[in-house]
Amino acid sequence: MDGYYAFMLVATAFVLMMTVPALALFYGGMSRSKSVLNMIMMSFVAAAIVGILYVAVGWSMGWSGEGTFFADPFALVMLNGVETSDYIYVMFQMTFAIITVALISGAIADRVKFSAWVLFIPIWAVLVYFPMAHMVFSCTDDSLICGRIGAQDYAGGTAVHINAGVAALVLAVVVGKRISWPKDKMRPHNLTLTMLGAGMLWLGWYGFNVGSIVFSEESLADEGLLMEQFYSETGRTFANTTLATMAAILGWLVVERLMHGKATSLGAASGIVAGLVAITPAAGAVDIEGALAIGAIAGALCAVAVGWKFKLGLDDSLDVVGVHLVGGIAGTVLIGFFSTSDGAGGVDGLFYGGGADSLVAQVLGVLVAVGYSGVITLVIAMAIKFTLGWRMDEEDEVGGADLSQHGESAYDLHTGVGGGVKSSVVAGATAAAPNTGART
């Protein structure tokens, strides 16, 4: 088991890397140059707040015992009563909570007060994420999604991606559109950062999916069987994560080429994330053919979905809804078609002769996640709107969130001007967005 603990240490570090710096760079590059630091800061501060909260009450709410929606918040406060040897599992689950909250920020880029975001983080984590994690991951007999409904979710399609995607949708509606959107083309300012972030997300996702192995009771009682399950399940999840992502890139680019005439770097980066999102709940449940199908379908669906925001008038700045909500739903529901009895859940899906029971369970799990996250997020969002307020002043929004919220600029260029006098060009406030041909 020494090797397993070492494996979990690496997996946990990889998942933390997914938020800082991977997601921060991915989102930062997609933002406008005058708000890139603000976007990155939204991920960093989410890591700080959620991490401490998770140790304080999150682990207890998720893992201290029975409960339909959550366990006793006070049973394991500040990890009292938790063996230090189990801290690695706490830290692993903590990183899931961190990235779920950070994902939401992409929907409200360029226009919200940093203070409003800081207030939203702890409230949403305690009222929405921690209970959802219990419902999905704890798998006690009465936990709603895993226990009562019996829906499969290997690494967080419902608890992470659908949850974050629904919250992003609610906040985008409550906060409202950016000034002059969609009239002005608010394109990504640095696609190199976005591509780098996407590659780092892909790497970190191996910790996310492969690290989510759950051993059977039989394995825990037999070390030989334990290692056999470990090698089998990690091999399956590693291969499925890789191949689904590759298929999603191609699915996205094909749709993009057919719809818009060009296959873009932003499309490739977004395809990576769409495939990773969709295979997350299914990584342990499906075989290679199922993983390829899920990736290709999710890549194509998400490519279409990101265009819906213009038709619907939804200013989801960085396509959180189109990628995480749509991709999360696709991956979770498709388990009902493609899961195999050889997989972690031991259930054959509809295409493998298992009937519709698995599909029904997956759909019910999605509906619970959407309903729970949507209702409570709406209450939180409206409470903040009518107290602290979400929006920056119009002048601050036009000038950029970096300067108005943090007093900084991402790009300060100092150029010597005759006689050694230097001038400072604050590119974060003045630089025009490049004509990348990107969708936003």
Coordinates of C-alpha atoms in Angstrom, one line a residue:
M1 CA 0.0 0.0 0.0
D2 CA 3.0 2.3 0.2
G3 CA 2.9 2.7 -3.5
Y4 CA -0.8 3.5 -3.4
Y5 CA -0.2 6.4 -1.0
A6 CA 2.5 7.8 -3.2
F7 CA 0.2 7.5 -6.1
M8 CA -2.5 9.5 -4.3
L9 CA 0.0 12.2 -3.3
V10 CA 0.8 12.7 -7.0
A11 CA -2.9 12.5 -8.0
T12 CA -3.8 15.1 -5.4
A13 CA -1.1 17.5 -6.6
F14 CA -2.2 17.0 -10.2
V15 CA -5.8 18.0 -9.3
L16 CA -4.7 21.0 -7.4
M17 CA -2.6 22.0 -10.4
M18 CA -5.8 21.9 -12.5
T19 CA -7.0 25.0 -10.7
V20 CA -3.8 26.8 -10.1
P21 CA -2.3 27.4 -12.5
A22 CA -4.1 25.4 -15.3
L23 CA -7.6 26.7 -15.1
A24 CA -6.4 30.2 -14.2
L25 CA -4.3 30.3 -17.4
F26 CA -7.0 28.7 -19.5
Y27 CA -9.6 31.3 -18.4
G28 CA -7.0 34.1 -18.2
G29 CA -6.1 33.7 -21.9
M30 CA -9.8 33.7 -22.9
S31 CA -10.5 36.9 -21.0
R32 CA -9.8 40.4 -22.4
S33 CA -6.4 41.9 -21.7
K34 CA -7.8 44.4 -19.2
S35 CA -9.3 41.7 -17.0
V36 CA -6.8 38.8 -17.2
L37 CA -5.4 39.2 -13.7
N38 CA -8.8 39.4 -12.2
M39 CA -9.8 36.2 -13.9
I40 CA -6.7 34.5 -12.6
M41 CA -7.3 35.9 -9.1
M42 CA -10.8 34.4 -9.1
S43 CA -9.3 30.9 -9.3
F44 CA -6.5 31.6 -6.8
V45 CA -8.8 33.0 -4.1
A46 CA -11.3 30.1 -4.7
A47 CA -8.4 27.7 -3.8
A48 CA -7.6 29.6 -0.6
I49 CA -11.2 29.9 0.7
V50 CA -12.6 26.6 -0.3
G51 CA -9.5 24.7 0.9
I52 CA -9.7 26.0 4.4
L53 CA -13.5 25.6 4.5
Y54 CA -13.2 22.0 3.3
V55 CA -11.0 21.1 6.2
A56 CA -13.3 23.0 8.6
V57 CA -16.7 21.5 7.7
G58 CA -16.6 20.2 4.1
W59 CA -15.1 16.8 4.9
S60 CA -17.5 16.3 7.8
M61 CA -20.5 17.2 5.6
G62 CA -19.5 14.8 2.9
W63 CA -17.9 11.9 4.7
S64 CA -18.8 11.7 8.4
G65 CA -21.8 9.4 8.1
E66 CA -25.3 8.9 6.7
G67 CA -27.6 11.6 5.3
T68 CA -29.7 12.1 2.2
F69 CA -28.3 15.5 1.4
F70 CA -25.3 15.8 3.7
A71 CA -23.8 14.3 6.8
D72 CA -23.2 15.9 10.2
P73 CA -21.3 19.2 9.6
F74 CA -19.9 19.1 13.2
A75 CA -18.9 15.5 13.6
L76 CA -15.4 16.0 12.1
V77 CA -14.9 19.8 12.4
M78 CA -11.3 20.7 11.5
L79 CA -10.6 17.0 11.0
N80 CA -11.0 16.2 14.7
G81 CA -11.3 12.5 14.9
V82 CA -9.7 11.9 11.4
E83 CA -6.6 9.8 11.4
T84 CA -3.6 11.7 10.0
S85 CA -3.0 8.8 7.7
D86 CA -6.3 9.7 6.1
Y87 CA -5.4 13.3 5.5
I88 CA -4.4 12.4 1.9
Y89 CA -8.0 11.4 1.1
V90 CA -9.2 14.7 2.6
M91 CA -6.8 16.7 0.5
F92 CA -7.7 14.8 -2.6
Q93 CA -11.4 15.5 -2.2
M94 CA -10.6 19.1 -1.2
T95 CA -9.1 19.7 -4.6
F96 CA -12.4 18.7 -6.3
A97 CA -14.2 21.3 -4.2
I98 CA -11.7 23.9 -5.2
I99 CA -11.9 23.4 -9.0
T100 CA -15.7 23.2 -8.9
V101 CA -16.1 26.6 -7.4
A102 CA -13.3 28.1 -9.6
L103 CA -15.1 26.8 -12.8
I104 CA -18.1 29.0 -12.1
S105 CA -16.1 32.2 -12.4
G106 CA -15.7 31.9 -16.2
A107 CA -19.4 32.6 -16.7
I108 CA -19.2 36.1 -15.1
A109 CA -15.8 37.3 -16.3
D110 CA -15.1 41.0 -16.9
R111 CA -17.9 42.5 -14.9
V112 CA -18.3 41.5 -11.2
K113 CA -16.9 43.0 -8.1
F114 CA -14.1 40.9 -6.6
S115 CA -15.7 41.3 -3.2
A116 CA -19.0 39.8 -4.5
W117 CA -17.1 36.8 -5.8
V118 CA -15.3 36.4 -2.4
L119 CA -18.6 36.5 -0.6
F120 CA -20.2 34.0 -3.0
I121 CA -17.4 31.4 -2.7
P122 CA -17.9 30.2 0.9
I123 CA -21.7 30.4 0.9
W124 CA -22.0 28.3 -2.3
A125 CA -19.4 25.8 -1.2
V126 CA -21.2 25.1 2.1
L127 CA -24.8 25.1 0.8
V128 CA -24.2 23.5 -2.6
Y129 CA -20.9 21.8 -3.2
F130 CA -20.4 20.0 0.1
P131 CA -23.9 18.5 0.1
M132 CA -23.6 17.5 -3.6
A133 CA -20.3 15.8 -2.9
H134 CA -22.0 13.8 -0.2
M135 CA -24.9 12.9 -2.4
V136 CA -22.5 11.7 -5.2
F137 CA -19.2 10.5 -3.7
S138 CA -20.0 9.2 -0.2
C139 CA -22.2 6.4 -1.5
T140 CA -23.9 5.8 1.8
D141 CA -27.1 3.8 1.6
D142 CA -29.2 7.0 1.8
S143 CA -27.1 9.5 0.0
L144 CA -29.5 10.7 -2.7
I145 CA -27.7 10.4 -6.0
C146 CA -25.3 7.4 -5.4
G147 CA -27.2 5.6 -2.7
R148 CA -30.9 6.1 -3.3
I149 CA -31.0 6.6 -7.0
G150 CA -28.0 4.4 -7.8
A151 CA -26.5 6.7 -10.5
Q152 CA -22.9 6.1 -11.5
D153 CA -20.4 9.0 -11.4
Y154 CA -16.8 7.9 -11.3
A155 CA -15.1 11.3 -10.7
G156 CA -17.6 14.1 -10.7
G157 CA -19.8 14.6 -13.7
T158 CA -22.7 15.6 -11.5
A159 CA -21.0 16.9 -8.4
V160 CA -18.4 18.9 -10.3
H161 CA -19.3 19.7 -13.9
I162 CA -23.1 19.8 -13.9
N163 CA -23.1 21.5 -10.5
A164 CA -20.7 24.2 -11.7
G165 CA -22.4 24.5 -15.1
V166 CA -25.8 25.1 -13.6
A167 CA -24.4 27.6 -11.1
A168 CA -22.7 29.4 -14.0
L169 CA -26.0 29.6 -15.9
V170 CA -27.8 31.1 -12.9
L171 CA -25.1 33.7 -12.2
A172 CA -24.8 34.7 -15.9
V173 CA -28.6 35.4 -15.9
V174 CA -28.6 37.2 -12.5
V175 CA -25.5 39.3 -13.1
G176 CA -26.5 40.2 -16.7
K177 CA -24.5 40.9 -19.8
R178 CA -21.2 42.7 -20.2
I179 CA -21.5 46.3 -21.5
S180 CA -21.8 46.2 -25.3
W181 CA -22.1 42.4 -25.5
P182 CA -22.7 40.9 -28.1
K183 CA -22.3 43.9 -30.3
D184 CA -18.6 44.1 -29.5
K185 CA -16.5 41.0 -30.3
M186 CA -15.0 40.2 -27.0
R187 CA -12.4 37.8 -28.2
P188 CA -9.7 36.0 -26.1
H189 CA -6.7 38.2 -25.7
N190 CA -4.0 35.5 -25.5
L191 CA -4.8 32.1 -27.0
T192 CA -1.3 30.9 -26.2
L193 CA -2.1 31.0 -22.5
T194 CA -5.4 29.2 -23.2
M195 CA -3.7 26.4 -25.1
L196 CA -1.1 26.1 -22.4
G197 CA -3.8 25.9 -19.7
A198 CA -5.7 23.3 -21.7
G199 CA -2.7 21.1 -22.0
M200 CA -2.1 21.4 -18.2
L201 CA -5.7 20.6 -17.5
W202 CA -5.3 17.4 -19.6
L203 CA -2.3 16.4 -17.6
G204 CA -3.9 17.2 -14.3
W205 CA -7.1 15.4 -15.2
Y206 CA -5.2 12.1 -14.9
G207 CA -5.1 12.8 -11.1
F208 CA -8.8 13.7 -11.3
N209 CA -10.0 10.5 -13.0
V210 CA -7.4 7.9 -12.3
G211 CA -7.0 9.0 -8.7
S212 CA -10.8 8.4 -8.0
I213 CA -10.4 4.6 -7.7
V214 CA -12.7 3.1 -5.0
F215 CA -11.7 -0.3 -3.8
S216 CA -14.2 -3.1 -3.2
E217 CA -14.6 -4.6 0.2
E218 CA -13.3 -7.9 -1.2
S219 CA -10.1 -6.1 -2.4
L220 CA -9.5 -4.4 0.9
A221 CA -9.5 -7.8 2.6
D222 CA -7.1 -9.4 0.2
E223 CA -3.9 -7.5 -0.8
G224 CA -3.4 -9.6 -3.9
L225 CA -6.9 -8.8 -5.1
L226 CA -6.4 -5.2 -4.1
M227 CA -3.4 -4.7 -6.4
E228 CA -5.2 -6.6 -9.2
Q229 CA -8.1 -4.2 -9.0
F230 CA -5.8 -1.2 -8.7
Y231 CA -3.9 -2.1 -11.9
S232 CA -7.1 -3.0 -13.8
E233 CA -9.1 0.1 -12.8
T234 CA -6.3 2.6 -13.2
G235 CA -5.4 1.2 -16.6
R236 CA -9.0 1.5 -17.7
T237 CA -9.5 5.1 -16.5
F238 CA -6.2 6.3 -17.8
A239 CA -6.9 4.9 -21.3
N240 CA -10.5 6.1 -21.3
T241 CA -9.5 9.6 -20.2
T242 CA -6.8 9.8 -22.9
L243 CA -8.9 8.5 -25.8
A244 CA -12.1 10.3 -25.0
T245 CA -10.2 13.6 -25.0
M246 CA -8.6 12.9 -28.4
A247 CA -12.0 12.0 -29.9
A248 CA -13.6 15.2 -28.4
I249 CA -10.9 17.4 -30.0
L250 CA -11.7 15.9 -33.4
G251 CA -15.5 16.0 -32.8
W252 CA -15.3 19.7 -31.9
L253 CA -13.0 20.7 -34.8
V254 CA -15.2 18.8 -37.4
V255 CA -18.3 20.7 -36.2
E256 CA -16.5 24.0 -36.1
R257 CA -15.2 23.5 -39.6
L258 CA -18.7 22.6 -40.9
M259 CA -20.4 25.5 -39.1
H260 CA -17.8 28.3 -39.4
G261 CA -15.4 27.2 -42.1
K262 CA -12.3 27.1 -39.9
A263 CA -10.9 24.8 -37.2
T264 CA -9.4 27.0 -34.5
S265 CA -6.9 26.7 -31.7
L266 CA -9.6 27.8 -29.3
G267 CA -11.8 25.0 -30.6
A268 CA -9.0 22.5 -30.0
A269 CA -8.5 23.7 -26.5
S270 CA -12.2 23.7 -25.8
G271 CA -12.5 20.2 -27.3
I272 CA -9.9 19.0 -24.8
V273 CA -11.9 20.3 -21.9
A274 CA -15.2 19.0 -23.3
G275 CA -13.8 15.5 -23.7
L276 CA -12.3 15.5 -20.2
V277 CA -15.6 16.7 -18.7
A278 CA -17.7 14.1 -20.5
I279 CA -15.4 11.1 -19.6
T280 CA -15.1 12.2 -16.0
P281 CA -18.3 10.4 -14.8
A282 CA -17.8 7.5 -17.2
A283 CA -14.1 6.9 -16.9
G284 CA -14.4 3.7 -14.9
A285 CA -17.7 2.5 -16.3
V286 CA -17.1 2.1 -20.0
D287 CA -14.7 0.3 -22.4
I288 CA -12.5 1.9 -25.0
E289 CA -15.2 2.0 -27.7
G290 CA -17.5 3.7 -25.2
A291 CA -14.9 6.2 -24.3
L292 CA -14.3 7.1 -27.9
A293 CA -18.0 7.5 -28.6
I294 CA -18.6 9.6 -25.5
G295 CA -15.7 11.9 -26.4
A296 CA -16.7 12.4 -30.0
I297 CA -20.4 13.0 -29.1
A298 CA -19.5 15.5 -26.3
G299 CA -17.0 17.3 -28.5
A300 CA -19.6 17.8 -31.2
L301 CA -22.5 18.7 -28.8
C302 CA -20.4 21.2 -26.9
A303 CA -19.2 22.9 -30.1
V304 CA -22.8 23.4 -31.1
A305 CA -23.9 24.5 -27.6
V306 CA -21.4 27.3 -27.2
G307 CA -23.1 29.1 -30.1
W308 CA -26.5 28.9 -28.3
K309 CA -25.5 31.8 -26.0
F310 CA -25.8 34.3 -28.8
K311 CA -29.2 33.0 -29.8
L312 CA -30.4 33.0 -26.2
G313 CA -28.8 36.3 -25.2
L314 CA -26.8 34.6 -22.5
D315 CA -23.5 36.2 -21.7
D316 CA -21.6 33.1 -20.5
S317 CA -18.3 34.8 -21.0
L318 CA -16.0 31.8 -21.2
D319 CA -18.5 29.0 -22.2
V320 CA -18.8 27.3 -18.8
V321 CA -22.4 26.4 -19.6
G322 CA -21.7 25.2 -23.1
V323 CA -18.8 23.0 -22.1
H324 CA -19.3 22.0 -18.5
L325 CA -23.0 21.8 -18.2
V326 CA -23.6 20.3 -21.6
G327 CA -20.5 18.1 -21.5
G328 CA -21.3 16.9 -17.9
I329 CA -24.9 16.0 -18.8
A330 CA -23.7 14.2 -22.0
G331 CA -21.1 12.1 -20.2
T332 CA -23.4 11.3 -17.3
V333 CA -26.4 10.2 -19.4
L334 CA -24.3 8.3 -21.9
I335 CA -23.2 6.0 -19.1
G336 CA -26.7 4.6 -19.3
F337 CA -25.9 3.5 -22.9
F338 CA -22.2 2.5 -22.8
S339 CA -21.4 1.2 -19.3
T340 CA -20.3 -2.4 -19.1
S341 CA -20.5 -4.9 -16.3
D342 CA -16.7 -5.3 -16.4
G343 CA -16.4 -1.7 -15.3
A344 CA -16.3 -0.1 -11.9
G345 CA -20.0 0.0 -11.5
G346 CA -20.6 -3.5 -12.6
V347 CA -23.6 -2.5 -14.7
D348 CA -24.4 -3.1 -18.4
G349 CA -25.9 -0.2 -20.2
L350 CA -28.6 -0.2 -22.8
F351 CA -26.2 -0.9 -25.7
Y352 CA -24.7 -3.8 -23.8
G353 CA -27.9 -5.6 -23.1
G354 CA -28.6 -4.2 -19.7
G355 CA -31.9 -2.6 -20.4
A356 CA -33.0 0.9 -19.5
D357 CA -32.6 0.8 -15.7
S358 CA -29.1 2.3 -15.8
L359 CA -30.2 5.0 -18.2
V360 CA -33.1 6.0 -16.0
A361 CA -30.8 6.2 -12.9
Q362 CA -28.4 8.4 -14.8
V363 CA -31.1 10.8 -16.0
L364 CA -32.6 11.0 -12.5
G365 CA -29.1 11.8 -11.1
V366 CA -28.8 14.6 -13.6
L367 CA -32.2 16.0 -12.7
V368 CA -31.4 16.1 -9.0
A369 CA -28.0 17.8 -9.6
V370 CA -29.6 20.4 -11.9
G371 CA -32.5 21.1 -9.6
Y372 CA -30.5 21.2 -6.3
S373 CA -27.7 23.4 -7.7
G374 CA -30.1 25.7 -9.7
V375 CA -32.5 26.5 -6.9
I376 CA -30.0 27.1 -4.1
T377 CA -27.6 29.0 -6.4
L378 CA -30.4 31.3 -7.4
V379 CA -31.2 32.1 -3.8
I380 CA -27.6 32.9 -3.1
A381 CA -27.1 35.0 -6.2
M382 CA -30.3 37.1 -5.6
A383 CA -29.3 37.7 -2.0
I384 CA -25.9 39.0 -3.1
K385 CA -27.5 41.1 -5.8
F386 CA -29.7 42.9 -3.4
T387 CA -27.2 43.4 -0.7
L388 CA -23.5 43.8 -1.7
G389 CA -24.4 43.9 -5.4
W390 CA -22.6 41.9 -8.2
R391 CA -21.7 44.5 -10.8
M392 CA -18.8 46.8 -11.0
D393 CA -19.6 50.5 -11.9
E394 CA -19.8 51.1 -15.6
E395 CA -16.7 53.2 -15.6
D396 CA -14.8 50.4 -13.8
E397 CA -16.0 47.7 -16.2
V398 CA -15.0 49.7 -19.3
G399 CA -11.6 50.5 -17.7
G400 CA -11.0 46.8 -16.8
A401 CA -11.3 44.7 -13.8
D402 CA -7.6 44.5 -13.3
L403 CA -7.2 48.2 -12.6
S404 CA -10.5 48.7 -10.8
Q405 CA -10.5 45.6 -8.6
H406 CA -6.8 45.1 -8.0
G407 CA -4.9 48.3 -9.0
E408 CA -2.7 46.3 -11.4
S409 CA -2.2 45.6 -15.0
A410 CA -1.1 42.3 -16.6
Y411 CA 1.0 44.0 -19.2
D412 CA 3.1 47.1 -18.3
L413 CA 5.5 47.9 -21.1
H414 CA 8.3 50.3 -20.3
T415 CA 10.0 51.9 -23.2
G416 CA 12.9 54.4 -23.1
V417 CA 12.0 57.7 -24.7
G418 CA 15.0 60.1 -25.4
G419 CA 17.2 61.3 -22.6
G420 CA 16.4 58.2 -20.5
V421 CA 12.8 59.2 -19.8
K422 CA 10.5 56.2 -19.7
S423 CA 6.8 56.0 -20.5
S424 CA 4.5 53.2 -19.3
V425 CA 1.8 51.8 -21.6
V426 CA -0.9 50.1 -19.6
A427 CA -1.8 47.5 -22.1
G428 CA -4.3 46.0 -19.8
A429 CA -6.5 49.0 -20.1
T430 CA -5.8 50.1 -23.7
A431 CA -4.8 47.2 -25.9
A432 CA -7.3 46.1 -28.6
A433 CA -8.2 42.5 -28.7
P434 CA -6.6 40.6 -31.6
N435 CA -8.7 39.4 -34.5
T436 CA -8.4 35.7 -33.8
G437 CA -11.6 34.6 -35.4
A438 CA -12.6 33.0 -32.1
R439 CA -16.2 32.6 -31.1
T440 CA -16.4 35.0 -28.1

